[in-house]
Coordinates of C-alpha atoms in Angstrom, one line a residue:
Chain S
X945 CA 25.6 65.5 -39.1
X946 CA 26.6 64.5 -35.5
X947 CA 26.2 60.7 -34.6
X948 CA 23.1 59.4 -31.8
X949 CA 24.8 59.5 -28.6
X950 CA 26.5 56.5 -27.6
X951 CA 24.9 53.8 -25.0
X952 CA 26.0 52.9 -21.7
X953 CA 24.7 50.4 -19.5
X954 CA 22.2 51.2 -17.0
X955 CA 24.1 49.7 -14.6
X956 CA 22.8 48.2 -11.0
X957 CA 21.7 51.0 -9.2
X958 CA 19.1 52.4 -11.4
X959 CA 16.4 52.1 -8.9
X960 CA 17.1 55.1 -7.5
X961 CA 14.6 56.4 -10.2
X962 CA 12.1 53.7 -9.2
X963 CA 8.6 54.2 -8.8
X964 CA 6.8 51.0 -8.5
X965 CA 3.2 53.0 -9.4
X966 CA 4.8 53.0 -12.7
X967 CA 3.7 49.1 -13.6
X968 CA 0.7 49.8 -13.7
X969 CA -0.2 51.4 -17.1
X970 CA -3.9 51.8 -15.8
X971 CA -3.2 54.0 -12.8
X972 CA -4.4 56.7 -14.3
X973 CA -8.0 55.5 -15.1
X974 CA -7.4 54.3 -18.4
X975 CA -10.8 52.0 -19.5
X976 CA -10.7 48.8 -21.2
X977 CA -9.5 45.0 -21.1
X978 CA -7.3 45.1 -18.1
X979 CA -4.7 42.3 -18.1
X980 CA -1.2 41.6 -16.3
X981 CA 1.6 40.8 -17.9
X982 CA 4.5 39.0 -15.9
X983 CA 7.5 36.9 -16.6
X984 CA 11.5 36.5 -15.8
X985 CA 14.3 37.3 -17.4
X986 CA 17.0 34.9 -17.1
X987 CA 20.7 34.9 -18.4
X988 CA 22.5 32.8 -20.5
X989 CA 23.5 30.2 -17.0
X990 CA 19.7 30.4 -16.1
X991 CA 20.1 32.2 -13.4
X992 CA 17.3 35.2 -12.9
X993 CA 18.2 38.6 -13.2
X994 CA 17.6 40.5 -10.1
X995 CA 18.8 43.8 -11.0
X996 CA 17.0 44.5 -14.5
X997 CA 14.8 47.4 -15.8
X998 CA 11.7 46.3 -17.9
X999 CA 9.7 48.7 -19.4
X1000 CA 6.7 48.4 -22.4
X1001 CA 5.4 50.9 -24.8
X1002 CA 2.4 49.9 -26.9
X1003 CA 0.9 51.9 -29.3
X1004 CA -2.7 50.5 -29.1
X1005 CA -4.6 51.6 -27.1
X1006 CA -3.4 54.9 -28.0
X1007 CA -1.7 56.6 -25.5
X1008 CA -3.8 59.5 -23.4
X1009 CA -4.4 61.8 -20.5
X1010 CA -5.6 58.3 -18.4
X1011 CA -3.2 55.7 -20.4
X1012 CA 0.5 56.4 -21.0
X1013 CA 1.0 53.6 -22.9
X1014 CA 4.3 53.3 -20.8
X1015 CA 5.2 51.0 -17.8
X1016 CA 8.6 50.2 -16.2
X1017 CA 9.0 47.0 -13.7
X1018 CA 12.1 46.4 -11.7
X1019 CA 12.8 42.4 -11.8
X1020 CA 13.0 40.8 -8.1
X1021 CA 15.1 38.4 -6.7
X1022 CA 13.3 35.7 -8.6
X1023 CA 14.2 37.7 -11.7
X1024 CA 10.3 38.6 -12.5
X1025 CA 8.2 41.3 -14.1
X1026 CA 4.9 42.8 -13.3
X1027 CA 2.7 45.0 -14.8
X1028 CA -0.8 45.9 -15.3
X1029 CA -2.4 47.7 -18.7
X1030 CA -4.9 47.0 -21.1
X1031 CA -5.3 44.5 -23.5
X1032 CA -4.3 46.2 -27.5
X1033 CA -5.6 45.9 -30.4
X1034 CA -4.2 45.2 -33.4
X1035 CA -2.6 48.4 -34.9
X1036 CA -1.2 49.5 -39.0
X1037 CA 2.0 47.5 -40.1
X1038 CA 4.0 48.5 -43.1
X1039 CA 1.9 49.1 -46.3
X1040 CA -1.5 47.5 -45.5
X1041 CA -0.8 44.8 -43.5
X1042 CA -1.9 44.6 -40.0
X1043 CA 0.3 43.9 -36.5
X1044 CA -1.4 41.4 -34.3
X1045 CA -2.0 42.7 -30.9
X1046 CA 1.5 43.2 -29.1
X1047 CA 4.2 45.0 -26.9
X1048 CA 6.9 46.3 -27.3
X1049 CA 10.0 45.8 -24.6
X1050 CA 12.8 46.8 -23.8
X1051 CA 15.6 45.1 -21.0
X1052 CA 17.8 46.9 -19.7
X1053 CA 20.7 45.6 -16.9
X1054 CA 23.7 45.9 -16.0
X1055 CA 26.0 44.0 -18.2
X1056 CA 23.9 45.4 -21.0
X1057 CA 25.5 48.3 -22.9
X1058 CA 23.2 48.6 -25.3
X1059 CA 19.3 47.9 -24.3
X1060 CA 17.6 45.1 -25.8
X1061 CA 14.3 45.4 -27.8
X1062 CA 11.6 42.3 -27.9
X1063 CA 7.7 41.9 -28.8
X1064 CA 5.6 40.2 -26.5
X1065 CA 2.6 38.5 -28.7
X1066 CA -0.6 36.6 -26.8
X1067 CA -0.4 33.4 -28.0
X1068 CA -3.8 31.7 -29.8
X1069 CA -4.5 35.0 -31.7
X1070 CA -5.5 33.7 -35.0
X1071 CA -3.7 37.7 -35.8
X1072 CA -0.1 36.2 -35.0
X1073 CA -0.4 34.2 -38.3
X1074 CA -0.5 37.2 -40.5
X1075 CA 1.6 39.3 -38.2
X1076 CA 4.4 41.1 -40.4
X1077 CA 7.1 41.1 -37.9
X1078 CA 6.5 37.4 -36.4
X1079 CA 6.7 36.9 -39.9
X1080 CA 10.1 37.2 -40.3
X1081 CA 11.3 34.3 -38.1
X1082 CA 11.4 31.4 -39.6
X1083 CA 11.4 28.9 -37.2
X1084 CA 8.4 28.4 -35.0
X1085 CA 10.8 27.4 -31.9
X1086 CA 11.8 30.9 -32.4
X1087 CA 8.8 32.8 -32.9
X1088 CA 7.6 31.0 -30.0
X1089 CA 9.8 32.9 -27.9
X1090 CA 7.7 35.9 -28.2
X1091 CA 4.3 34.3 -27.3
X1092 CA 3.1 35.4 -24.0
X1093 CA 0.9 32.5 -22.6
X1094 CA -2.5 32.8 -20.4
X1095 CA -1.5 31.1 -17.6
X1096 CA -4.4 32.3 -15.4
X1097 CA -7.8 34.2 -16.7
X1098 CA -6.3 37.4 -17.6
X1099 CA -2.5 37.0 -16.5
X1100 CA 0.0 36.5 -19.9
X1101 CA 3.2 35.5 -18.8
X1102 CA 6.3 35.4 -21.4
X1103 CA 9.9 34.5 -20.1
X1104 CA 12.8 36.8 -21.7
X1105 CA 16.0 34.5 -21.9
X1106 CA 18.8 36.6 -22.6
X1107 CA 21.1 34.1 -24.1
X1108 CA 21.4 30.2 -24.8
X1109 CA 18.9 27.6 -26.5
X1110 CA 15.8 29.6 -25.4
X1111 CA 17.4 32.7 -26.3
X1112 CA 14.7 35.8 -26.8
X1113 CA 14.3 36.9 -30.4
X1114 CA 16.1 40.5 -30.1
X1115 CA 15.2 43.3 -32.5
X1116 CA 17.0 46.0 -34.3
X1117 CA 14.8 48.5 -34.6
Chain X
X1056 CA 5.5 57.8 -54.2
X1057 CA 5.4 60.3 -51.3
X1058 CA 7.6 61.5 -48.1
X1059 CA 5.7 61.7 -45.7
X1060 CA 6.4 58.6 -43.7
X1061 CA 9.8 59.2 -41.7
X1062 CA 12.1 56.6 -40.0
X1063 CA 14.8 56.8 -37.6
X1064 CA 17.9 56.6 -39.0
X1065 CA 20.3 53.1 -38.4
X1066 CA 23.2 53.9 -35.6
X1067 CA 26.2 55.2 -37.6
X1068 CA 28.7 51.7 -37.7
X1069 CA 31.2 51.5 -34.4
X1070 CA 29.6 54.1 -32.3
X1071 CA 27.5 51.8 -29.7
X1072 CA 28.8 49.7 -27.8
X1073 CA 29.2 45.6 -28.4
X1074 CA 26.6 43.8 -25.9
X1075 CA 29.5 41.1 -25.8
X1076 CA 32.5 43.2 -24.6
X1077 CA 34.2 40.2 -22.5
X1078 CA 36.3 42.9 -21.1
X1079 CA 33.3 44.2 -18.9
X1080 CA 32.4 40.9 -17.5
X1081 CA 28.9 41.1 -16.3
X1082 CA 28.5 40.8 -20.2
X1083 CA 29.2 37.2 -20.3
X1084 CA 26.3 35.8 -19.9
X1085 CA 23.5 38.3 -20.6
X1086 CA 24.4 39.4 -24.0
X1087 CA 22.4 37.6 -27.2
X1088 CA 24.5 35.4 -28.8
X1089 CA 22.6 35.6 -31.7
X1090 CA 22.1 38.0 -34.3
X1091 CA 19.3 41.0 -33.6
X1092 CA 16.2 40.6 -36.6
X1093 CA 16.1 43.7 -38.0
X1094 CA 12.6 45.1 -38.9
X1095 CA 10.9 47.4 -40.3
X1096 CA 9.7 50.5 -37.7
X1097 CA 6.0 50.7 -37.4
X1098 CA 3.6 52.8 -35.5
X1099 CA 4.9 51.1 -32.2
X1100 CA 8.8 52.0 -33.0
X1101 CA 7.7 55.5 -34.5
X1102 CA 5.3 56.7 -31.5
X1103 CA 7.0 56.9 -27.4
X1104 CA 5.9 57.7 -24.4
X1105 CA 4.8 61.6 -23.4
X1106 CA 5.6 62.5 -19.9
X1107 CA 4.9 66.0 -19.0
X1108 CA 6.2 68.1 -16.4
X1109 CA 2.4 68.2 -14.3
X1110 CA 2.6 64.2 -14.2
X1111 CA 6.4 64.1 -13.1
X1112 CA 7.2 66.7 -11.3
X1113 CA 11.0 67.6 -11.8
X1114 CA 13.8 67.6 -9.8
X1115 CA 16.2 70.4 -10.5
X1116 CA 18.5 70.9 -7.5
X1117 CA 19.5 67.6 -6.2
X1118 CA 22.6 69.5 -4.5
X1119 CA 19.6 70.0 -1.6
X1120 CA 17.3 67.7 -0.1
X1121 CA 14.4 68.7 2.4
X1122 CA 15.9 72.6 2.8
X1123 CA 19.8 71.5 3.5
X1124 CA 22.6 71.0 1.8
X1125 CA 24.3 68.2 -0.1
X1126 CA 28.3 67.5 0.9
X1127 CA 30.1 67.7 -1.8
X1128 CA 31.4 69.7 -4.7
X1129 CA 28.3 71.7 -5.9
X1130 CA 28.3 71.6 -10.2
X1131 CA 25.9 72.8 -12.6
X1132 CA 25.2 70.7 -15.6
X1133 CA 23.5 71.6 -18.7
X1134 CA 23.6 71.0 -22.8
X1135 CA 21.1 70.6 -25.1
X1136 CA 19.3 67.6 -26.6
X1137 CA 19.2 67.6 -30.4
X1138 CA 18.7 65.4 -33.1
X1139 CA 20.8 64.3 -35.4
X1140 CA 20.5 67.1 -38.0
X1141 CA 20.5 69.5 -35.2
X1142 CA 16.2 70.3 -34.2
X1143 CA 16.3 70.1 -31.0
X1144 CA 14.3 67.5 -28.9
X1145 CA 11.8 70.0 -26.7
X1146 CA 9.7 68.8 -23.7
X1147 CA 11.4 65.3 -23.7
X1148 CA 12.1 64.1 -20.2
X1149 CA 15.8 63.3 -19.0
X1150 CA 15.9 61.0 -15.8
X1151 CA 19.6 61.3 -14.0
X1152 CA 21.1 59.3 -11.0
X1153 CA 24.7 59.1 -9.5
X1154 CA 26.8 58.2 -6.6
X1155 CA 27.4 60.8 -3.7
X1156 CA 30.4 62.6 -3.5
X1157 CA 31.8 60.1 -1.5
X1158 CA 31.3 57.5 -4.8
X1159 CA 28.1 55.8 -2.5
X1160 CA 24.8 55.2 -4.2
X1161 CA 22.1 55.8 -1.7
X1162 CA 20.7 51.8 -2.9
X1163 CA 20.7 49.1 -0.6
X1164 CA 22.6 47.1 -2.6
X1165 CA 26.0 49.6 -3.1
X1166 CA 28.2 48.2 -0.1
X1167 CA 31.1 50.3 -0.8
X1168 CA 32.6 51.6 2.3
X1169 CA 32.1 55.0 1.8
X1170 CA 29.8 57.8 3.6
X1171 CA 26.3 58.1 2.5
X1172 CA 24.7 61.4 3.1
X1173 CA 21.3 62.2 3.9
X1174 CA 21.1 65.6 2.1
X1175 CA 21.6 63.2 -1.1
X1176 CA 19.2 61.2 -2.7
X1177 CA 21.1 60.8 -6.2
X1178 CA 18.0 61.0 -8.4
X1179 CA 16.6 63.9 -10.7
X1180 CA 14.3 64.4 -13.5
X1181 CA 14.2 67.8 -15.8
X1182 CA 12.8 68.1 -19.3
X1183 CA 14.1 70.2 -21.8
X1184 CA 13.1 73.9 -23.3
X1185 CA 11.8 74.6 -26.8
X1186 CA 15.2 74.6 -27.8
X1187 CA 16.2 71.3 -26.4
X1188 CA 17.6 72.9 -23.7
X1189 CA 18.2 71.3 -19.8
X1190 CA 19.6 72.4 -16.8
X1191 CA 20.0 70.7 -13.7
X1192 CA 22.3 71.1 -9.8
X1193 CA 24.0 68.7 -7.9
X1194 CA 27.4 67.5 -6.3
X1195 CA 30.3 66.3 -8.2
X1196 CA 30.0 62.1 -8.0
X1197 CA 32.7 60.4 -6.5
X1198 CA 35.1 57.2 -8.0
X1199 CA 34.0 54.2 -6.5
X1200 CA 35.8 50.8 -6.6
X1201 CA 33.4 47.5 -8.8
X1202 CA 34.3 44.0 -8.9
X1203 CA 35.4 43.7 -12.4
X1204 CA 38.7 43.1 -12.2
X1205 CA 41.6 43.5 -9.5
X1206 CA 41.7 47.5 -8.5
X1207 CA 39.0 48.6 -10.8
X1208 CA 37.3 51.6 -10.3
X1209 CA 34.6 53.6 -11.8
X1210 CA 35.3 57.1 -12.9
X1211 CA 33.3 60.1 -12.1
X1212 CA 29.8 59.6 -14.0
X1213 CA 25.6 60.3 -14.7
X1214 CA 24.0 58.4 -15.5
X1215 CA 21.1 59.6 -18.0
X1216 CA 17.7 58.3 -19.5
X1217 CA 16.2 59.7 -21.9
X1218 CA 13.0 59.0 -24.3
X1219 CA 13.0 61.4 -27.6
X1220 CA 10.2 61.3 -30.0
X1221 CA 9.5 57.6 -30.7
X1222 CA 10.3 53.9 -28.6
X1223 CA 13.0 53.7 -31.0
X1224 CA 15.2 56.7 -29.8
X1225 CA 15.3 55.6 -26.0
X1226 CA 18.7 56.3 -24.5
X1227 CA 20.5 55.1 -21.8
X1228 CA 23.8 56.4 -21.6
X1229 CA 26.6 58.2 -18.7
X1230 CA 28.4 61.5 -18.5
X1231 CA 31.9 61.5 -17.7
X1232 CA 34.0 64.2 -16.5
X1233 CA 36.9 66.4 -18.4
X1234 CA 40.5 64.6 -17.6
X1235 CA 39.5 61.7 -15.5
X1236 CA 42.2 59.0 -15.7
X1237 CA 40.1 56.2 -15.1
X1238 CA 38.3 56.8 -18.6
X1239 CA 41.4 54.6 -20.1
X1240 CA 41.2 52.1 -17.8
X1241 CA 37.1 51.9 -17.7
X1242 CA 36.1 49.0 -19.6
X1243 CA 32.3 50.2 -20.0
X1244 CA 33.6 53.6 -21.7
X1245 CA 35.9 51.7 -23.8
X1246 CA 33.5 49.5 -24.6
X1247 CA 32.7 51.7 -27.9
X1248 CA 34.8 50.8 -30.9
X1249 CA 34.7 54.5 -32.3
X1250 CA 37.1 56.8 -30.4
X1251 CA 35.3 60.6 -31.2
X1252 CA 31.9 58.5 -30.0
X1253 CA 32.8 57.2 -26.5
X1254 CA 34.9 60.9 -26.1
X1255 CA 31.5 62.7 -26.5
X1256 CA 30.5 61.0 -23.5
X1257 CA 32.7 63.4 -21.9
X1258 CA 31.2 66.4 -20.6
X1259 CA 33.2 70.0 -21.3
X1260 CA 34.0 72.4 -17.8
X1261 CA 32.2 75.8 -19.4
X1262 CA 33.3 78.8 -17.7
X1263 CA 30.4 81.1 -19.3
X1264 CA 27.7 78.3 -17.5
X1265 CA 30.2 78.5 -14.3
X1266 CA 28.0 80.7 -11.4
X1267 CA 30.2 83.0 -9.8
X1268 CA 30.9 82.0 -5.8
X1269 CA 28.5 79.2 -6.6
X1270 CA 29.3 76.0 -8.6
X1271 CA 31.4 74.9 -11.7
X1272 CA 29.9 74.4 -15.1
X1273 CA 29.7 71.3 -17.1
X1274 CA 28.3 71.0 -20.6
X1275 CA 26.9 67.6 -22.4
X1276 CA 25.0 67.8 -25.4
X1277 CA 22.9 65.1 -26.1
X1278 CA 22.1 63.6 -29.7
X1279 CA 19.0 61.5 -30.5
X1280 CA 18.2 59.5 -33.5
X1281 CA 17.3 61.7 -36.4
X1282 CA 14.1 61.3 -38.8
X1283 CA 15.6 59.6 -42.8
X1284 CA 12.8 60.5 -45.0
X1285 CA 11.7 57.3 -47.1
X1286 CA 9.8 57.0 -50.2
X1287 CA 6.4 55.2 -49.5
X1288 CA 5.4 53.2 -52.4
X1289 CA 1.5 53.9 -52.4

């Protein structure tokens, strides 16, 4: 069996493969809830991360002709991310428990070898209670760093802090 | 008990890279200090993006841009993405950018003092074959000094994206080139504990995918995450 190629980091000039169209999860006519989702990513100093890749996958909706289920944001110089998709639902978790409404995302920078993995929840969901994966942290300080909050009707903003006291919960997955 | 449900198999221990390699410095203060929670792979880790070939168009010859051609040492590059048990991945998307052959990134922010070149845009996108197979053109990168330590430089490299099946086989990873001596030196590519890992970042010269009076051949083979089979307790 051969090993899964090693990781490298995307390093600062990704943009090259840029296309800002690609924030926007909806572009291609998908119907539904349409919400945007924003927030910064910060290092372990504070200070915002200009150069980093953010991208989300959710599997609810399903993905389709009009929704890829996919969006990538560069961060600015303020360190934030933009996009625009639809509102999940909650979707199957392990056995027969159900996942709370969520997305999946993934940072990538330089000074990142290996990309990180996170959840973005919407806080208030009476789902987040029996969510299987929020679940697993124990503290609520911590599982709070997942919770995206409404901060204007229909704009969920979640701050990813790579490293320190507010540190991101980080999955293996 | 059945076997239906599949996951992705765990990373083989030492061959990624540490996120807290002090060596490379941007590390420092953007990798998690803490540990990563492990769990479970559901639908959204299982399922990925689908990108097809009509959405994205691809971008096979990046040796020319707009009819003319790129300076630079023309190569072919091509290999296979498989998993690991050997299937090949078909119709998953590879995204590819790299310095000139000067070692300048057409980006705003490179301010390396080397040549850009208009014929060069750096970026490509190909998908691969039934049989995992994926092809692309373009010009040999150049070396290019970075600020990580007195002297350092960057050797030759690709960078690659790819997707795979599900969210949890997304790759981000570089190609290097056959005998490069900056590969000892390059704290990013010695980043990975596991020697015969990092080394199949390097990239074989293939005479049999070499194009007579045209360009050299380079071969990288590219393994995603394979599918364990797990018994389901009903």
């Amino acid at each position: 069996m051969q090993h899964t190629t090693t990781s490298q980091t995307i390093g600062p000039y990704w943009h090259l493969l840029e296309d800002s169209s690609w924030q926007d999860l909806t572009r291609f006519g998908a119907d539904g809830e349409v919400i945007h989702v924003t927030g910064h990513v910060l290092d372990g100093s504070g200070t915002p991360l200009a150069d980093a890749c953010v991208e989300i996958w959710q599997s609810s909706p399903p993905a389709s002709q009009s929704f890829t289920g996919f969006g990538r944001s560069a961060t600015d110089a303020t360190g934030t991310f933009h996009f625009t998709t639809i509102k999940p639902q909650p979707v199957p978790g392990p056995g027969n428990a159900s996942q709370a409404p969520h997305l999946a995302l993934t940072i990538m920078a330089r000074g990142l070898l290996f990309h990180l993995s996170t959840r973005l929840y919407f806080a208030d969901d009476p789902a987040n209670a029996d969510d299987p994966i929020l679940s697993l942290i124990e503290s609520p300080e911590r599982r709070a760093t997942l919770l995206a909050r409404q901060t204007a009707p229909g704009t969920w903003s979640l701050d990813i802090h790579l490293q320190g006291d507010a540190e991101t919960v980080f999955l293996e997955i | 008990m059945n076997f239906s449900n599949t996951v992705f198999r765990a990373y083989a221990p030492g061959t990624q890279p540490d996120n807290n390699t002090p060596a490379y410095r941007s590390t420092q203060w953007r990798h998690p200090a803490r540990a990563l929670l492990k769990i479970p792979q559901t639908l959204t880790e299982l399922t990925g993006p689908r990108f097809s070939p009509t959405q994205f168009p691809p971008i096979e010859n990046m040796a020319m841009h707009a009819g003319r051609e790129a300076l630079g040492e023309r190569i072919i590059v091509a290999g296979h993405v498989r998993d690991e048990d050997g299937m090949p991945v078909a119709g998953t998307m590879l995204e590819i950018w790299q310095a000139n052959a000067a070692g300048r990134y057409n980006h705003a922010r490179d301010t390396h003092d080397a040549p850009l070149d208009q014929n060069f845009t750096g970026a490509g996108r190909v998908f691969t074959d039934a049989d995992g197979g994926y092809r692309f053109v373009t010009i040999k990168p150049g070396a290019y000094p970075w600020g990580n330590h007195p002297n350092a430089w960057r050797p030759n490299h690709i960078h690659f994206s790819l997707f795979g099946p599900g969210y949890a086989t997304r790759l981000i990873t570089q190609m290097y080139f056959p005998g490069d001596p900056l590969l000892s030196l390059d704290p990013i590519f010695q980043a990975t504990a596991d020697v015969a890992a990092r080394n199949r970042l390097v990239s074989s010269f293939d005479l049999a995918l070499t194009q007579p009076d045209h360009a050299l051949g380079y071969r990288f083979d590219i393994v995603l995450r394979g599918r364990l089979a797990t018994p389901m307790e009903e």
